Coordinates of C-alpha atoms in Angstrom, one line a residue:
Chain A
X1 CA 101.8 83.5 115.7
X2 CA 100.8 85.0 118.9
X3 CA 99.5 88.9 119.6
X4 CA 98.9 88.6 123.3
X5 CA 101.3 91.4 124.3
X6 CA 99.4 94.1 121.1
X7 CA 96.1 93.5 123.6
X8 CA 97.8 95.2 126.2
X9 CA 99.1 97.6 124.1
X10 CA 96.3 98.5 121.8
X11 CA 93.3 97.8 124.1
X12 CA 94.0 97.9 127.9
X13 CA 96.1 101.1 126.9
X14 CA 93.6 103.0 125.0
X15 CA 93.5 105.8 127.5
X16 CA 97.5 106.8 126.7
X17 CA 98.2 109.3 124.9
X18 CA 102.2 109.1 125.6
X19 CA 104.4 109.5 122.8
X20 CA 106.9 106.6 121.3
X21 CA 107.9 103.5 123.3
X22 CA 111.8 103.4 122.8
X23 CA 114.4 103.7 124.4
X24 CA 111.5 105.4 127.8
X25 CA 113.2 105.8 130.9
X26 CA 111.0 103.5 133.4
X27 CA 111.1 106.4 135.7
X28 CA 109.1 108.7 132.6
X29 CA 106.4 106.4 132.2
X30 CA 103.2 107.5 134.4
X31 CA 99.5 107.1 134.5
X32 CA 96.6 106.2 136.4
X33 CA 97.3 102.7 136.9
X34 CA 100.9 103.7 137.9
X35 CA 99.5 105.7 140.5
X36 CA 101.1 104.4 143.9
X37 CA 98.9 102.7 146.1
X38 CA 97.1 101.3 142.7
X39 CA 98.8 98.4 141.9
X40 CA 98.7 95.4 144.0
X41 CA 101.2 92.6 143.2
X42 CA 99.6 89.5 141.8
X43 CA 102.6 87.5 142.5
X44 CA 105.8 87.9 144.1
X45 CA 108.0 86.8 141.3
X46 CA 108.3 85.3 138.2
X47 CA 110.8 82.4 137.8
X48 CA 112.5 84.0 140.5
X49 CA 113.0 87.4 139.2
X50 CA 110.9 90.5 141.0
X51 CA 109.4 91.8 137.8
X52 CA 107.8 95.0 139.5
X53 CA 111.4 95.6 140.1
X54 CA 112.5 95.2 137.0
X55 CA 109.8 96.5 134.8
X56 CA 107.0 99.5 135.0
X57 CA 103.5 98.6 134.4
X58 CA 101.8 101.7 134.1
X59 CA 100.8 103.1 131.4
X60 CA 103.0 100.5 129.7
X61 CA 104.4 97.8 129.8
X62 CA 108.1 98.7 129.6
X63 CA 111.3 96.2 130.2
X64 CA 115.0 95.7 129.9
X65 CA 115.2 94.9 126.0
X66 CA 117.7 93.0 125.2
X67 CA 117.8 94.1 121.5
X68 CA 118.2 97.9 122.2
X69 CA 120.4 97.8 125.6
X70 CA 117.7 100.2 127.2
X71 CA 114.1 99.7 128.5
X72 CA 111.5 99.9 126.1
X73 CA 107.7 98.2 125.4
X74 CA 107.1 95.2 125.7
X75 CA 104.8 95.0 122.6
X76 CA 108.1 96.3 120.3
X77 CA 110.5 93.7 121.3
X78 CA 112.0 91.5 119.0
X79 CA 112.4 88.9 122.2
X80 CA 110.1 89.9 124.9
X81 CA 111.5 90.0 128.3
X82 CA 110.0 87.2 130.9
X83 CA 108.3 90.2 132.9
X84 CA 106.6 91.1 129.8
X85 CA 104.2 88.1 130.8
X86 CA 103.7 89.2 134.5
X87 CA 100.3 90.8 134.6
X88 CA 99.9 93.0 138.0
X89 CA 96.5 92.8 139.4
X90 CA 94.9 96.2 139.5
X91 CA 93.0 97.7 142.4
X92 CA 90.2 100.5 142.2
X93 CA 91.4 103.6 143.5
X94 CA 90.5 104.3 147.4
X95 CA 88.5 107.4 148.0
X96 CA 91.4 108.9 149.4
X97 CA 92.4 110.3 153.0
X98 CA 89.1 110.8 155.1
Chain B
X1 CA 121.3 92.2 87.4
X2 CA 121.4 92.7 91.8
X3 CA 120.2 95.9 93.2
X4 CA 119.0 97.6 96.4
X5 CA 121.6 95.8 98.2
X6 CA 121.0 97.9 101.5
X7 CA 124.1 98.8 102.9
X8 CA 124.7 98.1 106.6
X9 CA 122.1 95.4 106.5
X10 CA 122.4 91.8 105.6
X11 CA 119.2 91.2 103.8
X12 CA 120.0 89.2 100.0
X13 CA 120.5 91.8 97.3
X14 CA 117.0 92.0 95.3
X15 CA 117.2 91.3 91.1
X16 CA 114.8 93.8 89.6
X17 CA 111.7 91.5 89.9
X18 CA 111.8 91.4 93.6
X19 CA 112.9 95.2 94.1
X20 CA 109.9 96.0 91.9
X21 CA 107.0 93.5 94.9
X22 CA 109.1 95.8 97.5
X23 CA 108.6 99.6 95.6
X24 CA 104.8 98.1 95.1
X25 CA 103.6 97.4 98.6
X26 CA 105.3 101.0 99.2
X27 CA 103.5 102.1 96.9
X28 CA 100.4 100.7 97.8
X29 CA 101.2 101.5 101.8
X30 CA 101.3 105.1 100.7
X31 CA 97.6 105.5 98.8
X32 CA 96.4 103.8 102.0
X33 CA 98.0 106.6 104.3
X34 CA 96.8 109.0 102.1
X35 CA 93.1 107.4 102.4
X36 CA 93.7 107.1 106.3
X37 CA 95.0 111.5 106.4
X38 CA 91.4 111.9 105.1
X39 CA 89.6 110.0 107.2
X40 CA 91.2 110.8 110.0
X41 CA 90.6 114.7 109.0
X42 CA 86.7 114.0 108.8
X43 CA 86.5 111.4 111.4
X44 CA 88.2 114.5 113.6
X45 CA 85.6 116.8 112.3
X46 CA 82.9 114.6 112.9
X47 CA 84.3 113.6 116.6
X48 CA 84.4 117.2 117.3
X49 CA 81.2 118.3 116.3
X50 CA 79.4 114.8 118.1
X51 CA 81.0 116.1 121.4
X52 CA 83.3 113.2 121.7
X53 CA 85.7 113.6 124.5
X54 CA 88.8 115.8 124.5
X55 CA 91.2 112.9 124.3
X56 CA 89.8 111.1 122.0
X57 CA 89.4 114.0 119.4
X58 CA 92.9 115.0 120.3
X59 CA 94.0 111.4 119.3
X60 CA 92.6 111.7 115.7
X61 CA 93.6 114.9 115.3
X62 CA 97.3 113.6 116.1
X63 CA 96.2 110.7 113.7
X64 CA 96.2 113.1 110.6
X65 CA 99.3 114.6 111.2
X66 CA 100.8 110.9 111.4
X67 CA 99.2 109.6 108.6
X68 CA 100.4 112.6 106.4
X69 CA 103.9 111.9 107.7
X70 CA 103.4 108.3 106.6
X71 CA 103.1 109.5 103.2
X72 CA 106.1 110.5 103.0
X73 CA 107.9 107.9 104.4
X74 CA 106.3 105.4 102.2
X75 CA 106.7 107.8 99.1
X76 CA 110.5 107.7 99.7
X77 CA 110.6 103.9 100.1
X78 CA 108.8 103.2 97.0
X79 CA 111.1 105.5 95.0
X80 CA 114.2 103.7 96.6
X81 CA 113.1 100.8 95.6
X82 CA 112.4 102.0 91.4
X83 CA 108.7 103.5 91.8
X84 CA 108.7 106.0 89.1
X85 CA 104.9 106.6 88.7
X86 CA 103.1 108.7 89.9
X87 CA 101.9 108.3 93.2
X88 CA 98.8 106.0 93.7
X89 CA 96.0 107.6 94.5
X90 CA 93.7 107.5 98.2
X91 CA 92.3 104.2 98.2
X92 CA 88.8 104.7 99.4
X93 CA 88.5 107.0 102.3
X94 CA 84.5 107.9 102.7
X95 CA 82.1 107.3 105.5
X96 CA 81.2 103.5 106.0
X97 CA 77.7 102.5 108.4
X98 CA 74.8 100.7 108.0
X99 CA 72.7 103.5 105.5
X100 CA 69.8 103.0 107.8
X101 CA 71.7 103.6 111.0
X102 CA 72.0 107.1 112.9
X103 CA 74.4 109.6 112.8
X104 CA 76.1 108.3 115.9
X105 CA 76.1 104.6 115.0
X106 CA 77.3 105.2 112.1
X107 CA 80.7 107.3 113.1
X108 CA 80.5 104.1 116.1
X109 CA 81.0 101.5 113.2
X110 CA 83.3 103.7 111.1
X111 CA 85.2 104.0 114.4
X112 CA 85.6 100.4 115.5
X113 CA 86.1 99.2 112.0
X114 CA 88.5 101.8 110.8
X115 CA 90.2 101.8 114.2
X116 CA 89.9 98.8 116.2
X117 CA 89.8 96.4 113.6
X118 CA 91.6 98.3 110.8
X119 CA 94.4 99.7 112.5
X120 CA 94.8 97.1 115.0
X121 CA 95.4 94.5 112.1
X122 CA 97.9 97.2 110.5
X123 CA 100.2 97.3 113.7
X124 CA 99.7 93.7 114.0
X125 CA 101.2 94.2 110.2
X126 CA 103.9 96.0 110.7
X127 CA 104.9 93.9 114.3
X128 CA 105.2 91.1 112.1
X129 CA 107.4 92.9 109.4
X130 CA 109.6 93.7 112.2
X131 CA 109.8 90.2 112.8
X132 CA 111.3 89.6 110.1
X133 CA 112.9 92.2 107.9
X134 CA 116.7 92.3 108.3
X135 CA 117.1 95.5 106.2
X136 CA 117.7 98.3 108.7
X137 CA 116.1 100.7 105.9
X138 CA 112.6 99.2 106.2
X139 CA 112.8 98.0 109.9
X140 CA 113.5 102.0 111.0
X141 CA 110.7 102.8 108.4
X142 CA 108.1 100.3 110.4
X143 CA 109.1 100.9 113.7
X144 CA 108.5 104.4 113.2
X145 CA 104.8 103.6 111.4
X146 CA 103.7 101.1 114.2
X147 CA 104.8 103.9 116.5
X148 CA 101.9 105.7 115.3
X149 CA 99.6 102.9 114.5
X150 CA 99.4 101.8 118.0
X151 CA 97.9 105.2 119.0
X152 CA 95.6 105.0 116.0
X153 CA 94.5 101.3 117.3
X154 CA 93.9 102.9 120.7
X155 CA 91.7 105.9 119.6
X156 CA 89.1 103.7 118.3
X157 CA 88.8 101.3 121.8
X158 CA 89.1 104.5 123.4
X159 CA 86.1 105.5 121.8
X160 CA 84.3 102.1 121.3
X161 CA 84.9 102.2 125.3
X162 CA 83.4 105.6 125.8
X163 CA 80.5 104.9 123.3
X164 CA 80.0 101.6 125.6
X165 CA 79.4 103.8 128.8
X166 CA 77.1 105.4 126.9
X167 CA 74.9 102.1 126.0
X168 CA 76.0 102.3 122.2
X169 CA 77.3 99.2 120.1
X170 CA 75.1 96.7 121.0
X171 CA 74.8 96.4 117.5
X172 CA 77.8 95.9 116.1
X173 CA 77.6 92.3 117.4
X174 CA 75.8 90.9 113.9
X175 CA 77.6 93.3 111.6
X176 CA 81.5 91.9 112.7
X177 CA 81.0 89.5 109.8
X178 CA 80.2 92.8 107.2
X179 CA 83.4 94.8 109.1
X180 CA 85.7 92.1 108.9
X181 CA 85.3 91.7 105.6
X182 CA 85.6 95.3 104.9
X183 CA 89.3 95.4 106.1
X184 CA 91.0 94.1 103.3
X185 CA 90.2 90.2 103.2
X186 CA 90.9 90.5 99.4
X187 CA 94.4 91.7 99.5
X188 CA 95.6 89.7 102.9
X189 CA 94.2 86.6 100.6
X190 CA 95.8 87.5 97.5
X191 CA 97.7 84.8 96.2
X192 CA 101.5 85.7 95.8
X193 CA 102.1 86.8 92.0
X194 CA 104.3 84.7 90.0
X195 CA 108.4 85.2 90.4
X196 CA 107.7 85.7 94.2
X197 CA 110.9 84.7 96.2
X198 CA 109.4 84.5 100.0
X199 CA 112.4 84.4 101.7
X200 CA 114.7 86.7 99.9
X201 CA 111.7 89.3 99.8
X202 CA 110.9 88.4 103.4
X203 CA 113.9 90.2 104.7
X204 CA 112.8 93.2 103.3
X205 CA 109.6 93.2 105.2
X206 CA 107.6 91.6 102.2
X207 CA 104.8 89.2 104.0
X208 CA 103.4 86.1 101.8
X209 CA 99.6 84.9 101.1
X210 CA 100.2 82.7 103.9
X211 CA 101.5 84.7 107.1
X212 CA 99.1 87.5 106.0
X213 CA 96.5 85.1 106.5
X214 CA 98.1 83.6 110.1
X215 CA 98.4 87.2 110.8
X216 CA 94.8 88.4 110.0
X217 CA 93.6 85.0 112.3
X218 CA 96.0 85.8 115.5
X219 CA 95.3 89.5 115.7
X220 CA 91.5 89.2 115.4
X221 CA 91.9 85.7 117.6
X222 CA 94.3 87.8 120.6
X223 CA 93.1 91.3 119.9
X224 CA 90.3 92.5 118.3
X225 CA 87.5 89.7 119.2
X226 CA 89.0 90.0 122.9
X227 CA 88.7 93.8 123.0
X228 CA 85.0 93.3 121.9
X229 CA 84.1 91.4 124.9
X230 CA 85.7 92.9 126.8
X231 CA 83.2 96.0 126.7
X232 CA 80.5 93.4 125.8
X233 CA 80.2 94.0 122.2
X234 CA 78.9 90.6 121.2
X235 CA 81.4 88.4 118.8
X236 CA 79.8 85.3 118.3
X237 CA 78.5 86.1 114.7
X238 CA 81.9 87.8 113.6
X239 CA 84.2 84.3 115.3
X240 CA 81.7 82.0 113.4
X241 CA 82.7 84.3 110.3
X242 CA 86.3 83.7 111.3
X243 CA 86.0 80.1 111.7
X244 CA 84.5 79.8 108.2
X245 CA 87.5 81.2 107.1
X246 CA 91.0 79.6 106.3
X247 CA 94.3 80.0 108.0
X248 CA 96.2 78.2 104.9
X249 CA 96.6 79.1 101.2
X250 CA 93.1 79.1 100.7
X251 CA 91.5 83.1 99.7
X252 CA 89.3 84.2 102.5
X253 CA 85.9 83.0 100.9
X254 CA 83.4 86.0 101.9
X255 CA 80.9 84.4 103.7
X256 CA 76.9 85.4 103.8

């Protein structure tokens, strides 16, 4: 029995506040890490598929779920989607036009 | 005699034996959100008055308003499975701390234990009951609880987080083995009681001695000893704890 995806969802998420996970248009989901410009690609792909594509890693993890048909947590997902284990690296903020 | 067949699901119909473990842990489930509206309501208080930040007070005040929802829901699935008592009381609900501590170490410990370690083991709970339940009566019943929980799990790291910036918590390191076994340890090690039917019950959420215990390990093991460190709370006192403990059948022996 594994918990691996609650860690991102209870701890690394502690500064959400958004509301329920299902059914979230990947579009909806924001926050700082979301921010453009943030989040640097670890990796291109994972077994081929371009999971930054696929799935938002903001505030959230949030992917195709096979269960409900829509996009929703990764953490609530009877069968997690592959991208559920892609971790983006994430890059301090810049200071911003000078 | 069958009953509580659950219709639209395809969980075994329960004899009146197993209905009555299922209308129990409800129950039970509902005394403990009644205990967790009140602490919530004082911890809110207290959060307030310490000058904790905005989003973290607005967190626990959402917490009460979830918890007394929870009531509710449990209530109803208690008395849909036979509960005809009256509704259990709050289990304990009061301020926990070290006595000698200060004000602000102790709503730090009540924080982390009732939060971090508390309600992260309960979403960890109810993730698990997902799982496995097949009746679509209790799985819509614990989505919507772990909902919650998760934002209850992530006030407390918020604030352990916040309490860290502020060079607090360096002491919790030796007091993990004291926290951990303040979460429960003596019903997640209860043995199953006689006339238990683990899988029929397990597709109505129902969790055994035995995954209770795996459960307990693999959250603490991938979620709360993790999040510690991660802020530099030191864990090596509470995973010797752990270690002493058993993953199999065996009761959690409280360790000194």
């Amino acid at each position: 029995m594994e918990f691996k995806h609650m860690f991102r969802a209870l701890v690394l998420s502690s500064g959400v506040s958004a509301a329920g996970c299902v059914g979230k248009n990947v579009s909806s989901t924001t926050g700082a890490a979301a921010a453009p410009g943030v989040v640097e690609k670890a990796a291109d792909s994972l077994d081929g598929m371009d999971c930054e594509e696929i799935c938002d890693y903001g505030s959230e993890a949030i992917c195709p779920d096979s269960e409900s048909g829509s996009e929703g947590c990764c953490w609530l997902m009877m069968s997690p989607h592959p991208c559920c284990d892609f971790v983006p690296s994430v890059e301090e903020p810049s200071e911003g036009p000078r | 005699m069958k009953v509580h067949a659950d219709p639209g699901g395809s969980p075994p119909a329960l004899d009146a034996t197993q209905s009555r473990f299922v209308a129990n842990t409800w129950a039970s489930r509902a005394s403990s959100e009644r205990a967790a509206a009140l602490r919530f309501e004082r911890l809110t208080n207290t959060l307030r008055a310490s000058q904790a930040p905005q989003a973290v007070v607005d967190l626990a005040q959402r917490a009460v308003v979830d918890e007394r929802r929870h009531i509710g829901l449990c209530d109803g699935l208690a008395a849909h499975f036979g509960w005809t008592d009256p509704p259990l009381p709050p289990g304990p609900h009061a301020a926990i701390g070290p006595p000698q501590a200060s004000a602000s170490e102790r709503l730090l410990y009540e924080m982390v234990s009732s939060c971090c370690l508390s309600e992260t083991l309960n979403a960890c709970m109810l993730r698990a009951i997902l799982d496995r339940a097949l009746s679509p009566m209790i799985r819509d019943t614990t989505r919507s609880i772990l909902g919650d929980e998760v934002h209850h799990a992530r006030l407390g790291w918020l604030y352990l987080e916040h309490a860290r910036h502020a060079d607090l918590g360096e002491y919790l390191g030796p007091l993990l083995p004291r926290m951990l076994r303040g979460i429960g340890v003596e019903h997640i090690g209860a043995p199953d009681p006689p006339g238990w039917d683990g899988p029929s019950l397990a597709a109505w959420g129902e969790i055994d001695q035995a995954a209770r215990l795996a459960i307990f390990h693999a959250a603490m093991r991938d979620v709360v000893l993790p999040g510690l460190e991660r802020v530099g709370v030191p864990t090596a006192q509470g995973r010797k704890w752990l270690a002493s403990t058993t993953e199999s059948s065996q009761p959690m022996a409280p360790s000194a």
